[in-house]
Coordinates of C-alpha atoms and ligand atoms in Angstrom, one line a residue:
M1 CA 34.9 -16.1 -60.5
E2 CA 34.2 -12.5 -59.6
E3 CA 37.9 -12.0 -59.0
L4 CA 38.7 -13.4 -62.4
E5 CA 36.3 -11.1 -64.1
Q6 CA 37.9 -8.1 -62.3
L7 CA 41.2 -9.2 -63.6
D8 CA 39.8 -9.3 -67.1
E9 CA 38.4 -5.8 -66.7
L10 CA 41.9 -4.7 -65.9
L11 CA 43.1 -6.5 -69.0
D12 CA 40.5 -4.6 -71.0
C13 CA 42.3 -1.3 -70.2
W14 CA 45.0 -2.4 -72.6
D15 CA 42.4 -3.1 -75.3
S16 CA 41.4 0.6 -75.5
E17 CA 44.4 1.2 -77.7
E18 CA 43.9 2.2 -81.4
P19 CA 44.3 -1.0 -83.4
R20 CA 47.5 -1.4 -85.5
N21 CA 47.0 -1.0 -89.2
V22 CA 46.9 -4.6 -90.3
T23 CA 45.4 -5.7 -93.7
P24 CA 43.2 -8.8 -93.8
C25 CA 45.3 -11.9 -93.8
T26 CA 45.8 -15.5 -92.8
V27 CA 48.3 -16.6 -90.2
V28 CA 49.6 -20.1 -91.1
I29 CA 51.2 -22.0 -88.3
F30 CA 53.6 -24.8 -89.2
G31 CA 54.0 -27.0 -86.1
A32 CA 50.3 -26.7 -85.2
S33 CA 50.5 -29.6 -82.7
G34 CA 53.5 -28.2 -80.9
D35 CA 53.8 -26.7 -77.5
L36 CA 54.5 -23.1 -78.7
T37 CA 51.3 -23.1 -80.6
S38 CA 49.1 -24.0 -77.7
R39 CA 51.0 -22.2 -75.0
K40 CA 51.8 -19.0 -76.7
L41 CA 50.6 -18.4 -80.2
I42 CA 46.9 -19.3 -80.0
P43 CA 46.4 -17.6 -76.6
A44 CA 48.2 -14.5 -78.0
L45 CA 45.9 -14.5 -81.1
F46 CA 42.9 -14.9 -78.9
R47 CA 43.9 -11.9 -76.8
L48 CA 44.4 -9.9 -80.0
Y49 CA 41.0 -10.9 -81.1
L50 CA 39.4 -9.8 -77.9
G51 CA 41.3 -6.6 -78.0
K52 CA 39.9 -6.0 -81.6
Q53 CA 43.4 -5.8 -82.9
L54 CA 43.0 -8.4 -85.6
P55 CA 41.9 -7.4 -89.1
D56 CA 38.6 -8.4 -90.6
P57 CA 38.5 -10.8 -92.4
F58 CA 41.1 -12.9 -90.7
R59 CA 42.0 -16.6 -90.5
I60 CA 44.3 -19.0 -88.7
V61 CA 45.4 -22.2 -90.4
G62 CA 47.4 -24.8 -88.5
L63 CA 49.4 -27.3 -90.4
A64 CA 50.8 -30.5 -88.9
R65 CA 51.1 -34.2 -89.6
R66 CA 48.6 -35.6 -87.1
D67 CA 45.1 -36.5 -88.3
K68 CA 42.7 -33.9 -86.9
T69 CA 39.6 -32.0 -88.1
D70 CA 39.0 -28.3 -87.7
E71 CA 36.6 -29.2 -84.9
S72 CA 39.0 -31.4 -82.9
W73 CA 41.8 -28.9 -83.2
R74 CA 39.5 -26.1 -82.0
Q75 CA 38.6 -28.2 -79.0
E76 CA 42.3 -28.8 -78.2
L77 CA 43.0 -25.1 -78.5
R78 CA 40.1 -24.2 -76.3
A79 CA 41.6 -26.3 -73.5
A80 CA 45.0 -24.7 -74.1
V81 CA 43.6 -21.2 -74.0
E82 CA 41.9 -21.9 -70.7
Q83 CA 45.2 -23.0 -69.3
F84 CA 47.5 -20.5 -70.8
A85 CA 45.7 -17.3 -71.8
R86 CA 46.0 -14.1 -69.8
Q87 CA 42.2 -13.9 -70.1
R88 CA 41.1 -16.2 -67.3
S89 CA 37.3 -16.3 -67.7
I90 CA 36.6 -17.2 -71.2
K91 CA 33.1 -16.2 -72.3
E92 CA 31.4 -18.9 -74.5
S93 CA 30.3 -16.3 -77.0
Q94 CA 33.8 -15.0 -77.4
W95 CA 35.4 -18.4 -78.0
A96 CA 32.6 -19.4 -80.3
A97 CA 33.3 -16.3 -82.5
F98 CA 37.0 -16.8 -82.4
E99 CA 37.1 -20.5 -83.2
K100 CA 35.3 -19.8 -86.4
L101 CA 38.5 -18.3 -87.6
I102 CA 40.5 -21.4 -87.0
F103 CA 41.2 -24.2 -89.5
Y104 CA 43.4 -27.3 -89.6
C105 CA 45.3 -28.7 -92.5
Q106 CA 46.9 -32.1 -92.3
G107 CA 50.2 -32.3 -94.1
D108 CA 53.9 -33.3 -93.9
L109 CA 56.4 -30.5 -94.1
T110 CA 58.5 -32.6 -96.5
D111 CA 55.6 -33.5 -98.8
P112 CA 54.4 -31.2 -101.6
E113 CA 50.9 -32.5 -101.1
G114 CA 50.7 -30.8 -97.7
Y115 CA 51.5 -27.5 -99.3
Q116 CA 48.9 -28.1 -102.1
A117 CA 46.3 -28.9 -99.5
L118 CA 47.2 -25.7 -97.7
K119 CA 46.9 -23.7 -100.9
K120 CA 43.4 -25.2 -101.5
K121 CA 42.3 -24.4 -98.0
L122 CA 43.4 -20.8 -98.5
D123 CA 41.7 -20.6 -101.9
D124 CA 38.5 -22.0 -100.4
F125 CA 38.2 -19.0 -98.1
G126 CA 37.1 -17.3 -101.3
D127 CA 38.8 -14.0 -100.6
E128 CA 42.0 -13.0 -102.3
R129 CA 43.2 -11.1 -99.3
L130 CA 43.0 -14.3 -97.2
S131 CA 44.9 -16.4 -99.7
G132 CA 47.3 -13.7 -100.7
N133 CA 48.4 -11.9 -97.5
L134 CA 50.0 -14.6 -95.5
L135 CA 52.1 -14.7 -92.3
F136 CA 53.8 -18.1 -92.0
Y137 CA 54.9 -18.9 -88.5
L138 CA 57.6 -21.6 -88.4
A139 CA 57.1 -23.2 -85.0
V140 CA 59.0 -26.3 -86.2
S141 CA 62.4 -27.8 -85.6
P142 CA 65.2 -25.5 -86.9
S143 CA 66.5 -28.2 -89.1
R144 CA 63.2 -27.7 -91.2
F145 CA 63.4 -24.0 -91.7
T146 CA 65.0 -24.0 -95.1
E147 CA 62.9 -26.8 -96.4
V148 CA 59.7 -25.2 -95.4
V149 CA 60.7 -21.9 -96.9
R150 CA 61.9 -23.5 -100.2
R151 CA 58.7 -25.5 -100.6
L152 CA 56.5 -22.4 -99.8
S153 CA 58.3 -20.7 -102.6
E154 CA 58.1 -23.6 -105.0
E155 CA 54.3 -23.9 -104.4
G156 CA 53.9 -20.2 -105.0
L157 CA 52.8 -19.5 -101.5
V158 CA 55.5 -17.0 -100.9
N159 CA 56.7 -14.6 -103.6
K160 CA 60.0 -12.8 -103.3
Q161 CA 59.5 -10.4 -106.1
A162 CA 55.9 -9.2 -106.0
Q163 CA 54.8 -7.7 -102.7
E164 CA 52.9 -4.7 -104.0
V165 CA 49.3 -6.2 -104.0
H166 CA 49.7 -8.9 -101.5
W167 CA 52.3 -9.7 -98.9
Q168 CA 53.9 -12.8 -97.5
R169 CA 56.1 -12.9 -94.5
V170 CA 57.8 -15.7 -92.5
V171 CA 58.4 -15.7 -88.8
I172 CA 61.3 -17.8 -87.7
E173 CA 61.7 -19.0 -84.1
K174 CA 65.0 -19.3 -82.4
P175 CA 67.5 -20.8 -82.5
F176 CA 68.5 -19.2 -85.7
G177 CA 71.5 -21.5 -86.5
H178 CA 73.8 -22.9 -83.8
D179 CA 76.9 -20.9 -84.8
L180 CA 78.0 -18.2 -87.2
R181 CA 78.5 -20.6 -90.1
S182 CA 75.1 -22.3 -89.8
A183 CA 73.4 -19.0 -89.3
Q184 CA 75.0 -17.6 -92.5
Q185 CA 74.1 -20.7 -94.4
L186 CA 70.5 -20.4 -93.2
N187 CA 70.4 -16.8 -94.1
R188 CA 71.7 -17.5 -97.6
E189 CA 69.2 -20.3 -98.1
I190 CA 66.1 -18.5 -96.9
T191 CA 67.0 -15.3 -98.7
E192 CA 67.1 -17.2 -102.0
C193 CA 63.3 -17.5 -101.6
L194 CA 62.5 -14.4 -99.5
H195 CA 63.5 -10.8 -99.3
E196 CA 65.1 -9.8 -96.0
K197 CA 62.0 -7.6 -95.5
Q198 CA 59.9 -10.8 -95.5
V199 CA 62.0 -12.5 -92.8
F200 CA 61.0 -12.0 -89.1
R201 CA 63.5 -13.6 -86.8
I202 CA 62.1 -13.9 -83.3
D203 CA 63.7 -13.0 -80.1
H204 CA 60.7 -13.0 -77.7
Y205 CA 62.6 -10.6 -75.3
L206 CA 62.0 -7.8 -77.8
G207 CA 58.3 -8.4 -77.5
K208 CA 58.4 -7.7 -73.7
E209 CA 57.0 -4.3 -72.8
T210 CA 59.8 -3.6 -70.4
V211 CA 62.5 -4.3 -73.0
Q212 CA 60.8 -1.9 -75.4
N213 CA 60.7 0.6 -72.6
I214 CA 64.5 0.7 -72.4
L215 CA 64.5 2.9 -75.5
A216 CA 61.5 5.0 -74.4
F217 CA 63.1 5.5 -71.0
R218 CA 66.5 6.4 -72.4
F219 CA 65.4 8.7 -75.2
S220 CA 62.5 10.5 -73.6
N221 CA 64.2 11.4 -70.4
A222 CA 67.0 13.9 -70.7
I223 CA 68.3 13.5 -67.1
F224 CA 69.1 9.9 -67.5
E225 CA 70.4 10.0 -71.0
N226 CA 72.9 12.6 -69.9
L227 CA 74.3 10.2 -67.4
W228 CA 74.4 7.3 -69.8
T229 CA 78.2 7.6 -70.5
R230 CA 81.5 6.4 -69.4
E231 CA 82.0 9.6 -67.3
A232 CA 79.1 8.7 -65.1
V233 CA 78.7 5.0 -65.3
D234 CA 81.0 2.7 -63.3
H235 CA 79.7 -0.5 -64.7
V236 CA 76.5 -2.3 -65.9
Q237 CA 75.1 -5.6 -64.7
I238 CA 72.6 -7.6 -66.8
T239 CA 71.1 -10.6 -65.1
V240 CA 68.6 -13.0 -66.5
S241 CA 68.2 -15.7 -63.8
E242 CA 65.8 -18.6 -63.9
E243 CA 64.5 -20.7 -61.1
I244 CA 63.7 -23.5 -63.5
G245 CA 66.1 -26.2 -64.5
V246 CA 66.2 -27.6 -68.0
G247 CA 63.2 -29.9 -67.2
T248 CA 62.1 -31.9 -70.2
R249 CA 64.4 -29.9 -72.6
G250 CA 67.5 -31.9 -71.8
G251 CA 68.0 -33.0 -75.4
Y252 CA 67.8 -29.5 -76.8
Y253 CA 69.9 -28.1 -74.0
E254 CA 72.7 -30.6 -74.6
E255 CA 73.1 -29.1 -78.1
S256 CA 72.8 -25.5 -76.9
G257 CA 73.9 -24.7 -73.4
A258 CA 73.3 -21.3 -71.7
L259 CA 75.7 -19.4 -74.0
R260 CA 73.7 -20.3 -77.2
D261 CA 70.3 -20.5 -75.6
M262 CA 70.4 -17.2 -73.7
V263 CA 73.5 -15.1 -74.3
Q264 CA 73.6 -15.1 -78.1
N265 CA 70.1 -13.7 -78.2
H266 CA 68.3 -12.4 -75.2
L267 CA 71.2 -11.0 -73.2
L268 CA 73.0 -9.5 -76.2
Q269 CA 69.7 -7.9 -77.4
V270 CA 69.1 -6.3 -74.0
L271 CA 72.8 -5.2 -74.0
S272 CA 72.4 -3.6 -77.4
L273 CA 69.3 -1.6 -76.4
V274 CA 71.0 -0.4 -73.2
A275 CA 74.2 0.6 -74.9
M276 CA 73.1 1.9 -78.4
E277 CA 73.3 5.4 -79.6
P278 CA 70.1 7.3 -80.3
P279 CA 68.8 6.2 -83.7
V280 CA 68.1 8.9 -86.3
M281 CA 64.4 7.9 -86.2
L282 CA 62.2 5.3 -84.6
D283 CA 62.0 3.0 -87.6
A284 CA 63.2 -0.6 -87.9
E285 CA 66.3 0.1 -89.9
A286 CA 67.5 3.1 -87.9
I287 CA 67.1 1.2 -84.6
R288 CA 68.6 -2.0 -85.9
N289 CA 71.5 -0.1 -87.4
E290 CA 72.4 1.3 -84.0
K291 CA 71.9 -2.1 -82.2
V292 CA 74.3 -3.8 -84.6
K293 CA 76.9 -1.1 -84.1
V294 CA 77.0 -2.0 -80.4
L295 CA 77.4 -5.7 -81.2
R296 CA 80.2 -4.9 -83.6
S297 CA 81.9 -2.7 -81.0
I298 CA 82.3 -5.5 -78.4
R299 CA 86.0 -5.9 -77.9
P300 CA 87.2 -9.2 -79.3
M301 CA 88.7 -11.5 -76.6
S302 CA 91.9 -13.3 -76.8
A303 CA 91.9 -16.9 -75.5
A304 CA 93.5 -15.7 -72.2
E305 CA 90.8 -13.1 -71.9
V306 CA 88.0 -15.6 -72.5
D307 CA 89.5 -17.7 -69.7
R308 CA 89.7 -14.6 -67.4
Q309 CA 86.4 -12.9 -68.4
V310 CA 84.0 -15.7 -69.1
V311 CA 82.8 -18.0 -66.3
R312 CA 80.7 -21.1 -67.1
G313 CA 78.9 -23.3 -64.6
Q314 CA 76.7 -26.3 -64.4
Y315 CA 74.3 -27.1 -61.6
F316 CA 74.4 -30.1 -59.4
G317 CA 71.7 -31.1 -57.0
G318 CA 70.2 -28.8 -54.5
E319 CA 67.1 -27.0 -53.5
V320 CA 65.3 -24.1 -55.2
N321 CA 62.7 -22.5 -52.9
G322 CA 62.3 -25.6 -50.9
E323 CA 62.1 -27.9 -53.9
T324 CA 64.7 -30.6 -54.5
R325 CA 66.4 -30.4 -57.8
L326 CA 68.4 -33.0 -59.7
A327 CA 71.9 -32.3 -60.9
Y328 CA 72.0 -31.3 -64.6
R329 CA 73.9 -34.6 -65.4
S330 CA 71.0 -36.5 -63.9
E331 CA 68.3 -34.8 -66.0
G332 CA 66.5 -36.7 -68.8
R333 CA 68.3 -36.9 -72.1
V334 CA 71.5 -35.4 -70.6
G335 CA 74.8 -37.2 -70.8
T336 CA 76.1 -38.3 -67.4
L337 CA 79.4 -36.7 -68.1
S338 CA 78.0 -33.7 -69.9
N339 CA 80.1 -30.5 -69.9
V340 CA 77.3 -28.3 -71.1
E341 CA 77.0 -25.0 -69.2
T342 CA 73.8 -24.1 -67.5
Y343 CA 75.3 -20.9 -66.3
V344 CA 77.4 -18.2 -67.9
A345 CA 78.8 -14.9 -66.4
L346 CA 81.0 -12.7 -68.5
K347 CA 82.6 -9.3 -68.6
L348 CA 82.8 -7.4 -71.9
Y349 CA 83.8 -4.0 -73.1
I350 CA 82.2 -1.9 -75.8
D351 CA 85.0 -0.1 -77.6
N352 CA 83.2 3.0 -78.7
W353 CA 83.2 6.7 -77.7
R354 CA 80.4 6.4 -75.1
W355 CA 81.4 3.2 -73.3
S356 CA 85.2 2.9 -73.6
G357 CA 86.5 1.4 -70.4
V358 CA 83.1 0.6 -68.8
P359 CA 82.7 -3.1 -67.9
F360 CA 79.4 -4.7 -68.8
Y361 CA 78.8 -7.9 -66.8
L362 CA 76.2 -10.3 -68.2
R363 CA 75.0 -13.5 -66.4
T364 CA 72.3 -16.0 -66.9
G365 CA 71.7 -19.4 -65.4
K366 CA 69.1 -22.1 -64.6
N367 CA 68.2 -23.3 -61.1
L368 CA 69.1 -20.0 -59.5
P369 CA 67.3 -18.7 -56.5
L370 CA 65.0 -16.3 -58.4
S371 CA 63.6 -15.8 -61.8
V372 CA 64.4 -12.2 -62.6
S373 CA 65.6 -10.2 -65.6
E374 CA 67.2 -7.0 -64.6
V375 CA 69.6 -4.3 -66.0
R376 CA 71.5 -2.5 -63.3
V377 CA 73.5 0.6 -64.1
Q378 CA 75.9 1.4 -61.3
F379 CA 77.1 4.9 -61.3
R380 CA 80.5 6.1 -60.2
P381 CA 81.0 6.5 -56.5
V382 CA 81.3 10.0 -55.0
P383 CA 84.8 11.3 -54.4
N384 CA 86.4 10.3 -51.1
V385 CA 85.6 13.5 -49.3
L386 CA 82.8 14.9 -47.1
F387 CA 80.5 12.0 -46.2
A388 CA 82.5 9.4 -48.1
A389 CA 85.6 10.4 -46.2
N390 CA 84.0 9.3 -42.9
P391 CA 84.7 5.6 -42.4
S392 CA 81.7 5.2 -40.1
L393 CA 79.2 6.2 -42.9
R394 CA 77.9 3.9 -45.6
V395 CA 77.8 5.8 -48.9
D396 CA 76.5 3.7 -51.7
A397 CA 77.1 4.6 -55.3
N398 CA 73.9 5.5 -57.1
S399 CA 72.3 2.8 -59.2
L400 CA 69.4 2.5 -61.6
A401 CA 67.8 -0.9 -61.9
L402 CA 65.5 -1.6 -64.9
R403 CA 63.5 -4.5 -63.8
L404 CA 62.4 -6.3 -66.9
Q405 CA 60.5 -9.1 -65.2
P406 CA 58.7 -9.8 -62.9
D407 CA 57.5 -6.8 -60.9
E408 CA 58.3 -4.7 -63.9
G409 CA 59.6 -1.3 -63.0
I410 CA 62.5 1.1 -62.6
C411 CA 64.3 1.8 -59.4
L412 CA 66.7 4.6 -58.6
G413 CA 69.0 4.1 -55.6
F414 CA 70.5 7.0 -53.7
N415 CA 71.5 8.0 -50.2
G416 CA 69.3 9.8 -47.7
K417 CA 70.1 11.2 -44.3
L418 CA 68.5 9.3 -41.5
P419 CA 66.2 11.7 -39.5
G420 CA 67.7 13.0 -36.3
S421 CA 70.7 14.9 -35.0
N422 CA 73.2 12.3 -36.2
S423 CA 74.5 12.4 -39.7
R424 CA 73.9 8.8 -40.6
L425 CA 73.1 7.9 -44.2
E426 CA 70.9 5.2 -45.5
P427 CA 70.5 3.9 -49.0
V428 CA 66.9 4.6 -50.2
L429 CA 65.0 3.8 -53.4
M430 CA 62.8 5.7 -55.7
D431 CA 60.6 3.1 -57.2
F432 CA 58.4 3.1 -60.3
R433 CA 56.3 0.0 -60.8
Y434 CA 54.3 -0.7 -63.9
H435 CA 51.4 -2.2 -62.1
T436 CA 50.9 0.7 -59.8
S437 CA 51.1 3.3 -62.5
F438 CA 49.6 1.6 -65.5
G439 CA 47.5 -1.3 -64.2
A440 CA 48.2 -4.9 -63.5
Y441 CA 48.9 -6.3 -66.9
T442 CA 51.3 -5.7 -69.8
P443 CA 50.7 -7.6 -73.0
E444 CA 52.4 -10.9 -73.6
A445 CA 55.5 -10.7 -75.8
Y446 CA 53.9 -12.9 -78.4
E447 CA 50.8 -10.7 -78.8
R448 CA 53.0 -7.8 -79.7
L449 CA 55.3 -9.8 -81.9
L450 CA 52.5 -11.4 -83.9
L451 CA 50.8 -8.0 -84.4
E452 CA 54.0 -6.4 -85.5
A453 CA 54.7 -9.2 -88.0
M454 CA 51.2 -8.9 -89.4
A455 CA 51.7 -5.1 -89.7
G456 CA 55.0 -5.7 -91.4
D457 CA 57.1 -3.7 -88.9
S458 CA 60.3 -5.5 -88.2
T459 CA 61.7 -3.2 -85.5
L460 CA 61.2 -5.9 -82.9
F461 CA 62.8 -8.6 -85.0
I462 CA 66.4 -9.5 -85.5
R463 CA 68.1 -8.5 -88.7
R464 CA 70.5 -10.7 -90.6
D465 CA 73.6 -8.9 -89.6
E466 CA 72.6 -8.7 -85.9
V467 CA 72.1 -12.4 -85.7
E468 CA 75.4 -13.1 -87.4
T469 CA 77.4 -10.6 -85.3
A470 CA 76.0 -12.1 -82.1
W471 CA 77.0 -15.6 -83.2
A472 CA 80.5 -14.4 -84.0
F473 CA 80.8 -13.2 -80.4
V474 CA 79.5 -16.5 -78.9
D475 CA 81.6 -18.7 -81.3
R476 CA 84.8 -17.1 -80.1
I477 CA 84.0 -18.2 -76.5
R478 CA 82.9 -21.7 -77.5
E479 CA 86.1 -22.1 -79.6
V480 CA 88.2 -21.3 -76.5
W481 CA 86.2 -23.7 -74.3
G482 CA 86.5 -26.4 -76.9
D483 CA 86.0 -29.9 -75.4
R484 CA 87.5 -28.8 -72.1
A485 CA 85.9 -30.7 -69.2
L486 CA 84.3 -28.6 -66.5
S487 CA 86.5 -28.3 -63.4
N488 CA 85.2 -28.7 -59.9
R489 CA 85.0 -24.9 -59.4
E490 CA 82.7 -24.6 -62.3
F491 CA 79.8 -26.4 -60.6
Y492 CA 77.2 -24.7 -58.4
S493 CA 74.4 -26.1 -56.2
A494 CA 70.9 -25.6 -57.5
G495 CA 69.4 -22.7 -55.6
T496 CA 72.6 -20.6 -55.4
W497 CA 73.7 -17.7 -57.5
G498 CA 76.2 -19.7 -59.6
P499 CA 79.8 -20.7 -59.2
E500 CA 82.3 -18.9 -57.0
A501 CA 84.2 -17.8 -60.0
A502 CA 81.4 -15.5 -61.0
E503 CA 81.9 -13.5 -57.8
T504 CA 85.6 -13.5 -58.4
L505 CA 85.1 -12.1 -61.9
L506 CA 83.5 -9.0 -60.4
N507 CA 85.7 -8.7 -57.3
Q508 CA 88.8 -8.5 -59.6
G509 CA 87.4 -5.2 -60.9
G510 CA 86.4 -4.0 -57.4
H511 CA 82.7 -4.8 -58.1
Q512 CA 80.2 -7.3 -56.8
W513 CA 77.0 -8.7 -58.2
I514 CA 73.9 -7.1 -56.7
N515 CA 71.6 -10.0 -56.6
P516 CA 67.9 -9.1 -57.3
Q517 CA 65.7 -9.5 -54.3
K518 CA 62.3 -11.0 -54.1
R519 CA 59.9 -8.1 -54.0
R520 CA 56.7 -7.7 -52.0
K521 CA 53.6 -7.4 -54.2
K522 CA 52.8 -3.9 -53.0
S523 CA 55.1 -1.1 -52.1
K524 CA 54.8 0.2 -48.5
G525 CA 52.1 2.8 -48.1
Ligands
BG6_601 C1 64.0 -19.2 -74.1 C2 65.1 -20.2 -73.7 O1 64.4 -18.5 -75.3 O2 63.9 -18.2 -73.1 C3 64.7 -20.9 -72.4 O3 65.2 -21.2 -74.7 C4 64.4 -19.8 -71.4 O4 65.7 -21.8 -72.0 C5 63.4 -18.8 -71.9 O5 63.8 -20.5 -70.2 C6 63.3 -17.6 -70.9 O6 62.3 -16.8 -71.3 P1 61.4 -15.9 -70.3 O7 60.5 -15.1 -71.1 O8 60.7 -16.9 -69.4 O9 62.4 -15.1 -69.5

């Protein structure tokens, strides 16, 4: 217990920040009984409450079909917070104060009565700010997004025109469409009822501290930004690997696959932050303008290039860290002959002044040996003279690894001379770790994202043109894959780094994947 309290003290370091300027409001969660609500949203709101980041007054209303009372929902959430919140030791008094802000409203998303009941609940708070300033969080099936937005508008709960006195915003979870056409249609439908400024499309990677730090790192350090060009960079590797398989999400995954589930959003978002030009200022539109330019500059691929530059894979049985894993085709709600990819590796080029000719390699997969998200910038090798001309010496090219999770940090690789009279070289690392410099915790992505949405800052959310451009890229690849069955060489054993072809993809360019390593908790003294 003592240990837990110490952890919580560390957490409190993060709470000493100036609160964000958020006006009193109500957060309304559609899909109140769902997993996202109990695992992420309520624990994040609880942390924000403890960190005194929420406005006063403030309310949370959950809407779902099941029959519950405020009291029974609060009890459920209490158990969820104990299980999932960063705060491990929950003080009775803290929870008692927080739960007073939570209310439940029974209603069906398809039934106007549910919206009327919601309206009444909001009015009963007896404060115009709580019934007027509304953040709707759609943690519901994507097939319901349009309907909910339309009904909110019909019932007068959101207003596209008048946002001067009170504001209403809608947070939309991923997946935002399943291809370009459906994303465009969804955009058209929701923007009939909402202004683009009221739409907050989530990509939870943008809520991660380390992902935000990509911009801070690039644009507050002259030495690195000067090297961020085709003259100095040989290639870039972006890896988002996961130890987990698809688990209970087989049904969803059969419809999405790794390309739609991870590449269309998280990997392309990280890519755009790594490759973008400096924005003219640090506001939402300036940053998103630059990000979308990167996505638009990705060189389109012909069918032959897709075949050469994109590798897909699917796991069969194996072991991940000593645990036996089923083949994807044996997972629940997965077709026994499914050709859905659980792994993608690809090479792309960004055809702009800065990056012309520099390959960017992206890969992601499930049931890989480690869960790591990392960006690795490999610099050009030194010329083949002096040390490099000596075949008995190992001279590695410099690298810069931005470790997004876990063991968040930044690591610069260079060569050092081994002490002694010989002239042997050894690759060494200069290592910055968040937890040693800034303390053990960084805020959960959802804490930051909820707060930004309440504050009305859409920098960390995806704009309409970003989402559509990303779909266009992914659609092209899917179109070439078509219904083609997976070949034997496209399978990989669970617990390995993916199919052979992913290695070949890099070898062809004279490169190789640098697989992230498991890190020790503390750096050597
Ligand atoms: C989600 C995907 O968006 O991101 C999941 O749907 C994936 O399949 C998850 O597991 C990964 O997120 P994180 O934060 O654990 O890297």
